[in-house]
Coordinates of C-alpha atoms and ligand atoms in Angstrom, one line a residue:
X25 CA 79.2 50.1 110.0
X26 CA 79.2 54.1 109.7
X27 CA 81.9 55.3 107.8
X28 CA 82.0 59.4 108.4
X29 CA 82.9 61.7 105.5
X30 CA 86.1 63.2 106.2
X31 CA 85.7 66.8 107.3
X32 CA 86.8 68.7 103.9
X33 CA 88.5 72.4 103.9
X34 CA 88.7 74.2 101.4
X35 CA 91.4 77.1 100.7
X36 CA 92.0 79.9 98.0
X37 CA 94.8 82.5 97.8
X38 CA 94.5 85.9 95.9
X39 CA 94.7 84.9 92.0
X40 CA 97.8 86.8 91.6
X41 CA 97.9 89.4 88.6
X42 CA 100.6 88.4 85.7
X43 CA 101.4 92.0 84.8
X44 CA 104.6 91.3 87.0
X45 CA 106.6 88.4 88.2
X46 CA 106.2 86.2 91.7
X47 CA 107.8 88.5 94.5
X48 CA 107.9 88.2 97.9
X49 CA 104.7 89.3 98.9
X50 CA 103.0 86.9 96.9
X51 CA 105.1 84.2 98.7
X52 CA 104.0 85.2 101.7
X53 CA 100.6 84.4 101.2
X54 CA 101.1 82.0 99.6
X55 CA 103.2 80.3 102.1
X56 CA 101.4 81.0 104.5
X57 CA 98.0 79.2 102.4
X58 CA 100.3 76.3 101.9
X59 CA 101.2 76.3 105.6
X60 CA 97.7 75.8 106.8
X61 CA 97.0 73.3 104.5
X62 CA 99.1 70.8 105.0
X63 CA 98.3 71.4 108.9
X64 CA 94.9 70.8 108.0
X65 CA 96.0 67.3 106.0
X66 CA 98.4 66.5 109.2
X67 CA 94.7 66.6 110.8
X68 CA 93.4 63.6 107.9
X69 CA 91.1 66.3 106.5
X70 CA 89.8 66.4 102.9
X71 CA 91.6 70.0 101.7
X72 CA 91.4 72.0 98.6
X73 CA 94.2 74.5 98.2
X74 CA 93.3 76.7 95.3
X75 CA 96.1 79.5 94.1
X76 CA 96.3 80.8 90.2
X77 CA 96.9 83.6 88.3
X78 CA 94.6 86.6 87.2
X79 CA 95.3 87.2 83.7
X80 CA 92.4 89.7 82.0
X81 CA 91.8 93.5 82.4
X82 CA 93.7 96.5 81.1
X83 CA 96.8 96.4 83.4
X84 CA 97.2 92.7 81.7
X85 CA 96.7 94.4 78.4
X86 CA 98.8 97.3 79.1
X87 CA 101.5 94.9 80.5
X88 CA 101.5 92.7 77.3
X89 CA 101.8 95.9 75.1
X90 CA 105.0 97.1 77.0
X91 CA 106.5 93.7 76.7
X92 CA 106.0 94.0 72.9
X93 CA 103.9 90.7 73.0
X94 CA 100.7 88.8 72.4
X95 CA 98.3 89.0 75.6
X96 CA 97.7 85.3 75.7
X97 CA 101.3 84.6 75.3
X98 CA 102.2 87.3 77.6
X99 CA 100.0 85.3 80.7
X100 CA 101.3 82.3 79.4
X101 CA 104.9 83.4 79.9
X102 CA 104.6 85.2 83.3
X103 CA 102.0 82.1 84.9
X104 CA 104.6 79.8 84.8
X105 CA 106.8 82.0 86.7
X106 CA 104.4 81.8 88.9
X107 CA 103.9 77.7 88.7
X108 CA 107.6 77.7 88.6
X109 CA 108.0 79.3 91.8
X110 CA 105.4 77.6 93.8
X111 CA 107.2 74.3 93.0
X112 CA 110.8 75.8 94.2
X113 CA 109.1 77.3 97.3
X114 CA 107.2 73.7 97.8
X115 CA 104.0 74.9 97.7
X116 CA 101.6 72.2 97.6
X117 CA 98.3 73.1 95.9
X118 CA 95.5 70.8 94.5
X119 CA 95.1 73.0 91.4
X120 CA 96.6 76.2 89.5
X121 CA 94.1 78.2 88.0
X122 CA 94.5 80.4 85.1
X123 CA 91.7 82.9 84.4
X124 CA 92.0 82.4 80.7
X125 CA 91.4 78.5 81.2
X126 CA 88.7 77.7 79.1
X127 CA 86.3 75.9 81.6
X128 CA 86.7 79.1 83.7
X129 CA 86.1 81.2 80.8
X130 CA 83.1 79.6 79.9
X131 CA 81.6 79.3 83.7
X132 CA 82.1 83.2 83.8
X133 CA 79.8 83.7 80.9
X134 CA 77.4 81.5 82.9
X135 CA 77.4 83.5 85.5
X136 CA 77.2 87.2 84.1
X137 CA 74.2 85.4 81.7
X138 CA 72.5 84.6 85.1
X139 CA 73.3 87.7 86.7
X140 CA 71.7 89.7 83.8
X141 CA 68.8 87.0 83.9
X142 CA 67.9 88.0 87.1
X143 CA 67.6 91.6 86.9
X144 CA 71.2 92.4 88.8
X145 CA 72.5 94.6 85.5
X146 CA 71.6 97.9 84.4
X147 CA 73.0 100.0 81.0
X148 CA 74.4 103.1 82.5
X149 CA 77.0 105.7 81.9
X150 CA 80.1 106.1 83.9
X151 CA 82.5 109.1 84.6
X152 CA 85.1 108.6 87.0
X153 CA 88.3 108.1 87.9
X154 CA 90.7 104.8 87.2
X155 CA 93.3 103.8 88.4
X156 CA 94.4 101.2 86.3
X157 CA 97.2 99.6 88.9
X158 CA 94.3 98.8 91.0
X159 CA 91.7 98.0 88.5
X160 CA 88.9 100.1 89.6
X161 CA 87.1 104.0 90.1
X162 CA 88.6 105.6 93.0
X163 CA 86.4 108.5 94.5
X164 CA 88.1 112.0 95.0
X165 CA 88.4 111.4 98.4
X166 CA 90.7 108.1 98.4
X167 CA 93.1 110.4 96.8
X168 CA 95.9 111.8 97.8
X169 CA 97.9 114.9 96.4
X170 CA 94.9 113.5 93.4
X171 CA 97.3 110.3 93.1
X172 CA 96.0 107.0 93.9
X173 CA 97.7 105.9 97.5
X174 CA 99.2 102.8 96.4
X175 CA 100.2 103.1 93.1
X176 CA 101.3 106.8 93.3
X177 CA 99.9 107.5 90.0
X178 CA 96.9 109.9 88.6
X179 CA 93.9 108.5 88.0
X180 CA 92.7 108.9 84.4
X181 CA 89.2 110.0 83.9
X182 CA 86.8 107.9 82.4
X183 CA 83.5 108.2 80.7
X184 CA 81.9 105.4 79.0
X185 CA 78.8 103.9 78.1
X186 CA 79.0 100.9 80.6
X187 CA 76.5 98.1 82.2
X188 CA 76.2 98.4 85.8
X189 CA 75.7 95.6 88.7
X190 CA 73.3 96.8 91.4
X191 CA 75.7 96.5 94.3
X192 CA 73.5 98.5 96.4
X193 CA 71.2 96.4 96.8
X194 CA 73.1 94.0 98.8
X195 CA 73.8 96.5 101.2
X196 CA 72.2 95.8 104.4
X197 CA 72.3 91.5 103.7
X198 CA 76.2 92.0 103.6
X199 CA 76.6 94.0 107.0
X200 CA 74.0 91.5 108.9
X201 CA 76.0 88.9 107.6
X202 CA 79.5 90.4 108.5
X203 CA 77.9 91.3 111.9
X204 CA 76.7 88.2 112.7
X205 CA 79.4 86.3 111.5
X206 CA 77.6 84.1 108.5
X207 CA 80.4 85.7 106.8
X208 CA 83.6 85.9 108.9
X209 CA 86.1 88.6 108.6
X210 CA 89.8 88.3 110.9
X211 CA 91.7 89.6 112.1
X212 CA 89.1 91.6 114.6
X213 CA 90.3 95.1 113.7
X214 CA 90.0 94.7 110.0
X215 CA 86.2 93.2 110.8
X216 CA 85.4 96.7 112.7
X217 CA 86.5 98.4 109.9
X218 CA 84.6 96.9 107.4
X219 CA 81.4 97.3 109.5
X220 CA 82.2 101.0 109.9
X221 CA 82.5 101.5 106.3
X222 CA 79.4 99.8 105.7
X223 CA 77.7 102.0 108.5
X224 CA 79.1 105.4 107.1
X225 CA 78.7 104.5 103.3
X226 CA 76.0 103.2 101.1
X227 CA 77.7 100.7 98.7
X228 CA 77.3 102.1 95.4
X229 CA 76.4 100.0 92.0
X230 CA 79.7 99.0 90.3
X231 CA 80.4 99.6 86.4
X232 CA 81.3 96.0 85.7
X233 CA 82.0 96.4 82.0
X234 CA 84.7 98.0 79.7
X235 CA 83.8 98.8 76.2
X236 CA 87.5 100.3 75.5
X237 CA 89.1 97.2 77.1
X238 CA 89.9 94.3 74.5
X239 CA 91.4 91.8 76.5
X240 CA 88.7 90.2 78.5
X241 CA 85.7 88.2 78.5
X242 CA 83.0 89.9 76.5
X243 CA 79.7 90.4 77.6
X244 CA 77.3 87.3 76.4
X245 CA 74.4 89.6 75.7
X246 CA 77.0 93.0 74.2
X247 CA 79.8 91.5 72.9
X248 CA 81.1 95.2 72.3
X249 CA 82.0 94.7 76.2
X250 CA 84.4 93.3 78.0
X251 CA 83.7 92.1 81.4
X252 CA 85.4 94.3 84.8
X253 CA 88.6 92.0 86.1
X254 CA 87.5 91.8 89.4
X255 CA 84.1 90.2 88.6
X256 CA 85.7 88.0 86.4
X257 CA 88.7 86.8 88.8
X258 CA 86.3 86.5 92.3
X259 CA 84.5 83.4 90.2
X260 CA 88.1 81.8 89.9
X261 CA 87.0 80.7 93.6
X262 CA 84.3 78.8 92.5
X263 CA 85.1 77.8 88.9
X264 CA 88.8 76.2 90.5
X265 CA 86.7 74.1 92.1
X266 CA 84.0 72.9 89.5
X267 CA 81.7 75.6 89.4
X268 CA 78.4 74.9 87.7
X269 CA 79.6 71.7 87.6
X270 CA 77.6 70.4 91.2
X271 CA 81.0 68.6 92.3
X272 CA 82.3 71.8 93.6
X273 CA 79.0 71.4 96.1
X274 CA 81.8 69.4 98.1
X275 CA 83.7 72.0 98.8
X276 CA 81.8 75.2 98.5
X277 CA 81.7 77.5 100.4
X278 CA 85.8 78.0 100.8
X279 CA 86.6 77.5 104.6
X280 CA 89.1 80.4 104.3
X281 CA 89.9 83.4 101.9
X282 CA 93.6 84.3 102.4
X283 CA 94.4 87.5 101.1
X284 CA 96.6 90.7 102.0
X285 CA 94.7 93.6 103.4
X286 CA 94.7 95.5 100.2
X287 CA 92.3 93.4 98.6
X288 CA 89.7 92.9 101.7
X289 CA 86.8 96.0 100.7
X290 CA 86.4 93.9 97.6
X291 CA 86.6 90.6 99.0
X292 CA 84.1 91.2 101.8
X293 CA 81.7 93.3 99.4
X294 CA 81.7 93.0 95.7
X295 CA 82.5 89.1 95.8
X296 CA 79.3 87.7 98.1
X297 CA 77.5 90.1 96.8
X298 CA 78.0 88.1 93.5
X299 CA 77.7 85.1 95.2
X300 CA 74.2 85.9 96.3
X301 CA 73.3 87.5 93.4
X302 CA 74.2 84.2 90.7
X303 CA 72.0 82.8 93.5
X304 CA 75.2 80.7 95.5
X305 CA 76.5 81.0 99.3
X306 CA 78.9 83.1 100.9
X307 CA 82.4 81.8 101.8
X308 CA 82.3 81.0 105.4
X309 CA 85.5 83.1 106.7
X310 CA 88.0 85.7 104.9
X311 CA 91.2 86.8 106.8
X312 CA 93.5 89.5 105.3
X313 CA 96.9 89.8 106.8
X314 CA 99.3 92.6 107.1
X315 CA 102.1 93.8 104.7
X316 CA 105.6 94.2 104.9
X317 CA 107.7 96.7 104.0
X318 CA 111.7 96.3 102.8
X319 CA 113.9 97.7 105.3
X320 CA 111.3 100.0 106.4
X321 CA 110.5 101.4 102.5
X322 CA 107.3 100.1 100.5
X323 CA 108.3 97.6 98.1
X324 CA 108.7 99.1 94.1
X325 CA 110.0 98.2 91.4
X326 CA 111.2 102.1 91.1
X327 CA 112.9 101.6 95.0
X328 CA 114.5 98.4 93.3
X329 CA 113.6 96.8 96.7
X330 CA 112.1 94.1 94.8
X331 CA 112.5 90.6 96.2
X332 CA 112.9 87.6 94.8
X333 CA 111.2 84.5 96.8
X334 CA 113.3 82.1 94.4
X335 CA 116.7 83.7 94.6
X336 CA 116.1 84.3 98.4
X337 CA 115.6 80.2 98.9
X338 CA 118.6 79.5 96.5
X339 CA 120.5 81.8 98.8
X340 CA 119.4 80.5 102.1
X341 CA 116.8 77.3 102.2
X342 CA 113.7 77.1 101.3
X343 CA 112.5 76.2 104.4
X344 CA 114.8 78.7 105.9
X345 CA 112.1 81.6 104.1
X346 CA 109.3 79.6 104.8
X347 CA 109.9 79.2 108.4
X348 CA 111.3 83.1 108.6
X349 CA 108.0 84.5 107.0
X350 CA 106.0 82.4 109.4
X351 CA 107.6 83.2 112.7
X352 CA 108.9 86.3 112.0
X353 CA 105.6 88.5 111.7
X354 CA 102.5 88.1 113.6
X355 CA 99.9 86.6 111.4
X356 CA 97.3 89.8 110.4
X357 CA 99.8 92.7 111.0
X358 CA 102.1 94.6 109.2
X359 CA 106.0 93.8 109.1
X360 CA 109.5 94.7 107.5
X361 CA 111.5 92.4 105.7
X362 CA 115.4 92.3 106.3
X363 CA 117.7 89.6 104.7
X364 CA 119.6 90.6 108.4
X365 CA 116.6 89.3 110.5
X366 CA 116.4 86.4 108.3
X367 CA 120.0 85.5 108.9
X368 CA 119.3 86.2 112.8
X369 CA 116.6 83.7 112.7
X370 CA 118.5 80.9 110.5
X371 CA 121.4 80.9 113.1
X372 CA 119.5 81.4 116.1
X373 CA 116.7 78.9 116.0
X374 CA 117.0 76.7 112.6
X375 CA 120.6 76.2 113.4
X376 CA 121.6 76.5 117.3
X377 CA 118.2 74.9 118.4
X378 CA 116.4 72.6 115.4
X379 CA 119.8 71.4 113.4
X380 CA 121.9 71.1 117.0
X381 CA 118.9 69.2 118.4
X382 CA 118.4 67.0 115.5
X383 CA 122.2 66.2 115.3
X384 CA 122.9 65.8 119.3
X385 CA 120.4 63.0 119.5
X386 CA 120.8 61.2 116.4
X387 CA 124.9 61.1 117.2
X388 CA 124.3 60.1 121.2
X389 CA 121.3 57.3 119.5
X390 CA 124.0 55.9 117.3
X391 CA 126.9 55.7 119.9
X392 CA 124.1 53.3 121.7
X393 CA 124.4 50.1 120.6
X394 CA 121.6 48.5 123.1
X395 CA 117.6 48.4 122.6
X396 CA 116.0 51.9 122.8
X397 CA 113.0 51.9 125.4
X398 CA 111.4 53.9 128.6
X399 CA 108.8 56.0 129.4
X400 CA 107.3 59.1 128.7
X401 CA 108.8 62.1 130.2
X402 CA 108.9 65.0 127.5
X403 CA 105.3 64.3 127.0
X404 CA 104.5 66.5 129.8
X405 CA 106.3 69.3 128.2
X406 CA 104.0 69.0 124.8
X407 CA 100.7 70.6 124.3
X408 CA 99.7 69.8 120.7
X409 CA 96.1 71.1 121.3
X410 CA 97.9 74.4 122.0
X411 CA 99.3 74.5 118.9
X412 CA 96.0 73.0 117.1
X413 CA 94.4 76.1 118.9
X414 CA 96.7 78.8 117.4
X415 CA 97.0 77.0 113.8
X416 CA 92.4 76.8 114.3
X417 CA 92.7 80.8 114.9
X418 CA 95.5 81.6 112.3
X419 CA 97.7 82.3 114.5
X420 CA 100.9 80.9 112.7
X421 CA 103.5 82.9 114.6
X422 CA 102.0 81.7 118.2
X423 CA 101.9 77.8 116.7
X424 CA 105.7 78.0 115.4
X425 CA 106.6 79.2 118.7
X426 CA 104.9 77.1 120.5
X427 CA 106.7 74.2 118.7
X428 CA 110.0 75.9 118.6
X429 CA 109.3 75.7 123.0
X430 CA 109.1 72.1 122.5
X431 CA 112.4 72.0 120.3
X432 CA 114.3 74.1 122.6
X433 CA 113.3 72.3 125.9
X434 CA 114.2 68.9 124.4
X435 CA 117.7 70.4 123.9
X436 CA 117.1 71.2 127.4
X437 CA 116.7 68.1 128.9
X438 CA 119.7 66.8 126.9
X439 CA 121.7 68.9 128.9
X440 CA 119.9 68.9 132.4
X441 CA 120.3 65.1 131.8
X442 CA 123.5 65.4 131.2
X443 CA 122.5 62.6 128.4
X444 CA 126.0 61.8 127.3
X445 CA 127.3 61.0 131.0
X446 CA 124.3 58.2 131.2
X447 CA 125.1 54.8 130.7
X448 CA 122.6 51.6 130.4
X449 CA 118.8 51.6 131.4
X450 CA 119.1 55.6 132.3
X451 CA 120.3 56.4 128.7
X452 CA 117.9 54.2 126.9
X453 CA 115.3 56.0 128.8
X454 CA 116.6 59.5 128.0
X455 CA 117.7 58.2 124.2
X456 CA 114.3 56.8 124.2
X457 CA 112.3 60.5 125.2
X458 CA 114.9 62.3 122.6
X459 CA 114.1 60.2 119.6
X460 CA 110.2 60.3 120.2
X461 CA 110.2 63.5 120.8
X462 CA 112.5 64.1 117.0
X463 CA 110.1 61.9 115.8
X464 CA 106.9 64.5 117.3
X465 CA 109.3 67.3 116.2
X466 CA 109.3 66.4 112.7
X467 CA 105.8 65.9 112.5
X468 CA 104.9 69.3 114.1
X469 CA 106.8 71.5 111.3
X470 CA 106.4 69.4 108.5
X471 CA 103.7 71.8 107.1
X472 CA 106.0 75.2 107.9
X473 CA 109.3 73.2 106.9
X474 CA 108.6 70.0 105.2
X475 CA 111.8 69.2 103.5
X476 CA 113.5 69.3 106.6
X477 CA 111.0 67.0 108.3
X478 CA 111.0 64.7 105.3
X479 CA 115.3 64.9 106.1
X480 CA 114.8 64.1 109.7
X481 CA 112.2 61.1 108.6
X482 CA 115.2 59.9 106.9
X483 CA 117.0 60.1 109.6
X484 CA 115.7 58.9 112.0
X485 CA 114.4 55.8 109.5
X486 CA 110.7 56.3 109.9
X487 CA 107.5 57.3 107.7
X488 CA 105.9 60.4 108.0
X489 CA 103.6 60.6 110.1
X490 CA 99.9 62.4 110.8
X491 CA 99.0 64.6 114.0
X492 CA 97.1 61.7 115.6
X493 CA 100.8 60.3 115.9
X494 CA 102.2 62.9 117.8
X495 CA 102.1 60.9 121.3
X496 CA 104.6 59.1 122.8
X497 CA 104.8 55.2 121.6
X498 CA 107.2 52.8 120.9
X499 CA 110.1 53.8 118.9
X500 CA 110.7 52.1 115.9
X501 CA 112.8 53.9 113.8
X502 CA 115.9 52.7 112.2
X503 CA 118.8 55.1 112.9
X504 CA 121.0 56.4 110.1
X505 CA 122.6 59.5 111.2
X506 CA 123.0 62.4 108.2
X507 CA 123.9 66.2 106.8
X508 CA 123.7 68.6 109.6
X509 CA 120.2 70.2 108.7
X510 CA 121.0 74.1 108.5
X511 CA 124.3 75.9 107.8
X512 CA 125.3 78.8 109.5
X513 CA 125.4 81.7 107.9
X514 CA 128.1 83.6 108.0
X515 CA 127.6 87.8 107.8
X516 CA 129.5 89.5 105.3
Ligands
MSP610 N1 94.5 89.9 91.1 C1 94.2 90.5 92.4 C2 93.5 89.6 93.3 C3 92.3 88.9 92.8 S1 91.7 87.7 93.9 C4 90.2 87.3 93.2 C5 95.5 91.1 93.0 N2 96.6 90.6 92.6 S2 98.1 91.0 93.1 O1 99.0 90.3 92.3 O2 98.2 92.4 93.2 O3 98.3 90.4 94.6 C6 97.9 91.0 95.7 C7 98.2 90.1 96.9 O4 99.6 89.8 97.0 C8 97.9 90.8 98.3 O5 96.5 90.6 98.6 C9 98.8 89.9 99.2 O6 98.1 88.7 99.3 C10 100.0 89.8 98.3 N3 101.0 90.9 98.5 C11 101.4 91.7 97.6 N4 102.4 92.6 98.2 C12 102.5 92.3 99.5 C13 103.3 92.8 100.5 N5 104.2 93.8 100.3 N6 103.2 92.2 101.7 C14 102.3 91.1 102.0 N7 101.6 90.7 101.0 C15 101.6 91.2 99.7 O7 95.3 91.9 93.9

C-alpha cells in the first residue's frame, strides 16, 4: 500500500512589535492568517500557522524606558497581551514566537556567524537618517516636510561605526526571481511595484548592526554590537519552525507570508536576500494586504482612534469581527473601519440571513416528528470548488460571499417552498435539503466563524466535519434546537 504524505502548508504573520498593545490592525492579519488556515485544515492538510511577537531594537528599548521598566519584563508583559488576545479572538496557531526565546536567540547567532563566514559582512561607517518608529535609514527623498510619512516624526541623524550586509549583491537574483515568480508577490499591483523599484534603484548594502543599541542580540564576532531588528525578526520565520534544526525542512519554505503593505520592500528584499545568503530557499509566495483607516482618519494613538480587537468582540461577538473584517474589505486593498458598518453587517447578514436560517429550519425539523429523508436539490445551488478557488487565490471577501449566496438562497427555498405549508413525504424532502444544507453551511464558515459553527454542530447534533463532507448524504444528526445565534443590535 502507498500511503501519501499529506500536503503540508505552512503560514507566518508579521511578528508584531511589543512597543504597543494588540490593535485592530494586528487582528486583522491575524484573522485573516487564522482564516486561511483552518481552510486549509478543512482541506486535511498538514499546516503550520506561525504568529509571535518582535521584541529587540531601540523602539523596544525606548518603549521599556518610557514604561519605567526592565526590557525583558517589558516584552514579557506586552507578549501576553498579545497571546491573550489571540485566544479571545480564537486564533488558532501551532506556535507563538517570542524573539527573545532562547532557541531563537541562539539560531540568530547561527546565522549572522554564517553570514560573516561567508563573506556577506563588511565594517563600515554609516551616516543617515533613522527613524526609529520604523526601525530603519530613510533616504531624503522618502521624506516628507523632512518627517518620516508614517510616523510623522524627524528622522535623527546617525553616524556610527557599523558592519554592513552586502544587499547589493542580491540584486539582479531577487528581480529574476520576483519576475518569474520563484518568489511570489500578490496582490498583482504591489508585484509591479516591487519590480519597478527594483528596475529604477540599485539595492543598497544595509547597516545591520547598532553599537549604541543595548537591547538586542550582539554580534558573535563584536559583541560591542547589537544586531539590526529586522535581520533579527525575518529569522523568526524559520527559527518558529526549527531552524538549524533539519525538522523545519518539513515545512520550509512558508507557503504564504501575510503581512500589511507597509512591511512588503523588506519582506520581498532584505529577507530572501538573507535566506540566500545563510545559504537556505526563498518562501514560495508573500501577499501584503491593504490598510484601513478609522472613519476615514489614520489610526494614532494621538487621533485616540485606537481600537481595541478584544473590547470590540466583548461588545459585539467574536465572530461577529471576525466575519466583519473578512467580508467587509476586499482582501489586498485598503479600507475604513466603522463600528456603524459593523453593526450594518451583524444585522443584515449574521442575523436576518445566517441566525434566521439556522433557527427557521432547526424549529420547522423539530415540529417534524417523522424520519427525515429525500434527495438532493440545494446541491445544485453549491459550488464549493468556487469557493476553494477564491480561498486558493486569497480572495477571502469573494469566498465569504460566495457562501453567504448559499446561506441566503437556502432561506430562499424555505420560502419559495413554502416549507411550513408541506406536510408528509414533501416536507421530509425539503426538511431533508434544509438540514444538509445547515449541516454544509456550518462546515463552510467554520474557519471565518468557528464558534458559531461549533454552535450549529450542536445543534443540529452532529461532529464537525472536513470539506470532503460538504456533499449531500444522509442526514444523521440528532436535532436539539438552541440560542438564536446573533442578537440584533440595536443603534443608539
Ligand atoms: N515587527 C514588524 C514586523 C516584522 S515581521 C518579520 C512590524 N510590526 S508591527 O507591529 O508594526 O505590525 C505591522 C503589521 O500590523 C502590518 O504589516 C499589518 O500586518 C498590521 N497592521 C498594522 N496596522 C494596520 C492597519 N491600520 N491596517 C491593516 N493592518 C495593519 O512591522
Amino acid at each position: 500500500m502507498i500511503v501519501l504524505a499529506r500536503k503540508k502548508f505552512y503560514i507566518t504573520t508579521p511578528i508584531y512589535y511589543v512597543n504597543d498593545v494588540p490593535h485592530i490592525g494586528h487582528a486583522y492579519t491575524t484573522i485573516a492568517a487564522d482564516v486561511i488556515a483552518r481552510w486549509h485544515r478543512l482541506k486535511g492538510e498538514d499546516v503550520f500557522f506561525l504568529t509571535g511577537t518582535d521584541e529587540h531594537g531601540e523602539k523596544i528599548q525606548q518603549a521599556a524606558e518610557k514604561a519605567g521598566k526592565e526590557p525583558k519584563k517589558f516584552c514579557d508583559e506586552i507578549a501576553k497581551k498579545f497571546k491573550d488576545a489571540w485566544k479571545i479572538l480564537n486564533i488558532s496557531y501551532n506556535h507563538f514566537i517570542r524573539t527573545t526565546d532562547k532557541y531563537h536567540v541562539k539560531a540568530v547567532i547561527n546565522a549572522l556567524q554564517t553570514l560573516y563566514k561567508n563573506g556577506y559582512i563588511y565594517k563600515g561607517k554609516y551616516q543617515g537618517l533613522y527613524c526609529v518608529g520604523c526601525e530603519k535609514y530613510l533616504t531624503e527623498s522618502e521624506l516628507i516636510d523632512g518627517k518620516c510619512p508614517l510616523h510623522l516624526k524627524e528622522p535623527q541623524f546617525l553616524s556610527e561605526d557599523s558592519y554592513f550586509f552586502t544587499l547589493s549583491k542580491f540584486h539582479t537574483v531577487l528581480l529574476n526571481k520576483i519576475e518569474k515568480d520563484e518568489i511570489v508577490i500578490k496582490p498583482e499591483a504591489r508585484k509591479n511595484e516591487i519590480i519597478s523599484f527594483l528596475q529604477n534603484n540599485k539595492l543598497e548594502d544595509i547597516s545591520i548592526s547598532r553599537s549604541k543599541v543595548k537591547w538586542g542580540i550582539k554580534l558573535p564576532w563584536d559583541e560591542s554590537h547589537t544586531c539590526y531588528v529586522w535581520i533579527d525578526a525575518f529569522l523568526n520565520y524559520v527559527t518558529g519552525i526549527g531552524w538549524p534544526n533539519k525538522k523545519f525542512e518539513r515545512y520550509w519554505p512558508a507557503d504564504l507570508h501575510l503581512i500589511g503593505k507597509d512591511i512588503l520592500r523588506v519582506h520581498a528584499t532584505i529577507w530572501p536576500a538573507e535566506l540566500l545568503a545563510v545559504g537556505l530557499k526563498v518562501p514560495k509566495q508573500i501577499f501584503a494586504h491593504g490598510y484601513f483607516t478609522i472613519k476615514g482618519q489614520k489610526m494614532s494613538k494621538s487621533l485616540g482612534n485606537v481600537v481595541d480587537p478584544v473590547e470590540l468582540s466583548k461588545k459585539y461577538s467574536v465572530d461577529a469581527v471576525r466575519y466583519f473584517l473578512i467580508r467587509e474589505f476586499p482582501f489586498g486593498e485598503d479600507g475604513d473601519f466603522s463600528e456603524e458598518a459593523l453593526i450594518n453587517r451583524i444585522n443584515g447578514e449574521l442575523v436576518a440571513d445566517l441566525g434566521n436560517l439556522i433557527y427557521r429550519v432547526l424549529t420547522l425539523a423539530e415540529r417534524y416528528k417523522g424520519r427525515i429523508k429525500g434527495k438532493p436539490e440545494l446541491d445544485k445551488i453549491l459550488d464549493i470548488s468556487l469557493i476553494d478557488k477564491h480561498m486558493e487565490n486569497l480572495e477571502l471577501q469573494d469566498a465569504l460571499g460566495a457562501i453567504w449566496e448559499f446561506v441566503r438562497n437556502t432561506n430562499k427555498y424555505i420560502n419559495e417552498k413554502q416549507v411550513w405549508k408541506l406536510e408528509g413525504e414533501e416536507l421530509s424532502n425539503a426538511l431533508y435539503n434544509l438540514l444538509e444544507a445547515c449541516r454544509i453551511i456550518s462546515i463552510l464558515i467554520s474557519p471565518f466563524l468557528p464558534e458559531t459553527s461549533e454552535k450549529i454542530n450542536k445543534q443540529l447534533g452532529i461532529k464537525a466535519g472536513k470539506l470532503k463532507d460538504c456533499k449531500f448524504r444522509k442526514f444523521t444528526g440528532r436535532i436539539k434546537k438552541g440560542e438564536y445565534l446573533f442578537k440584533k443590535v440595536v443603534k443608539m
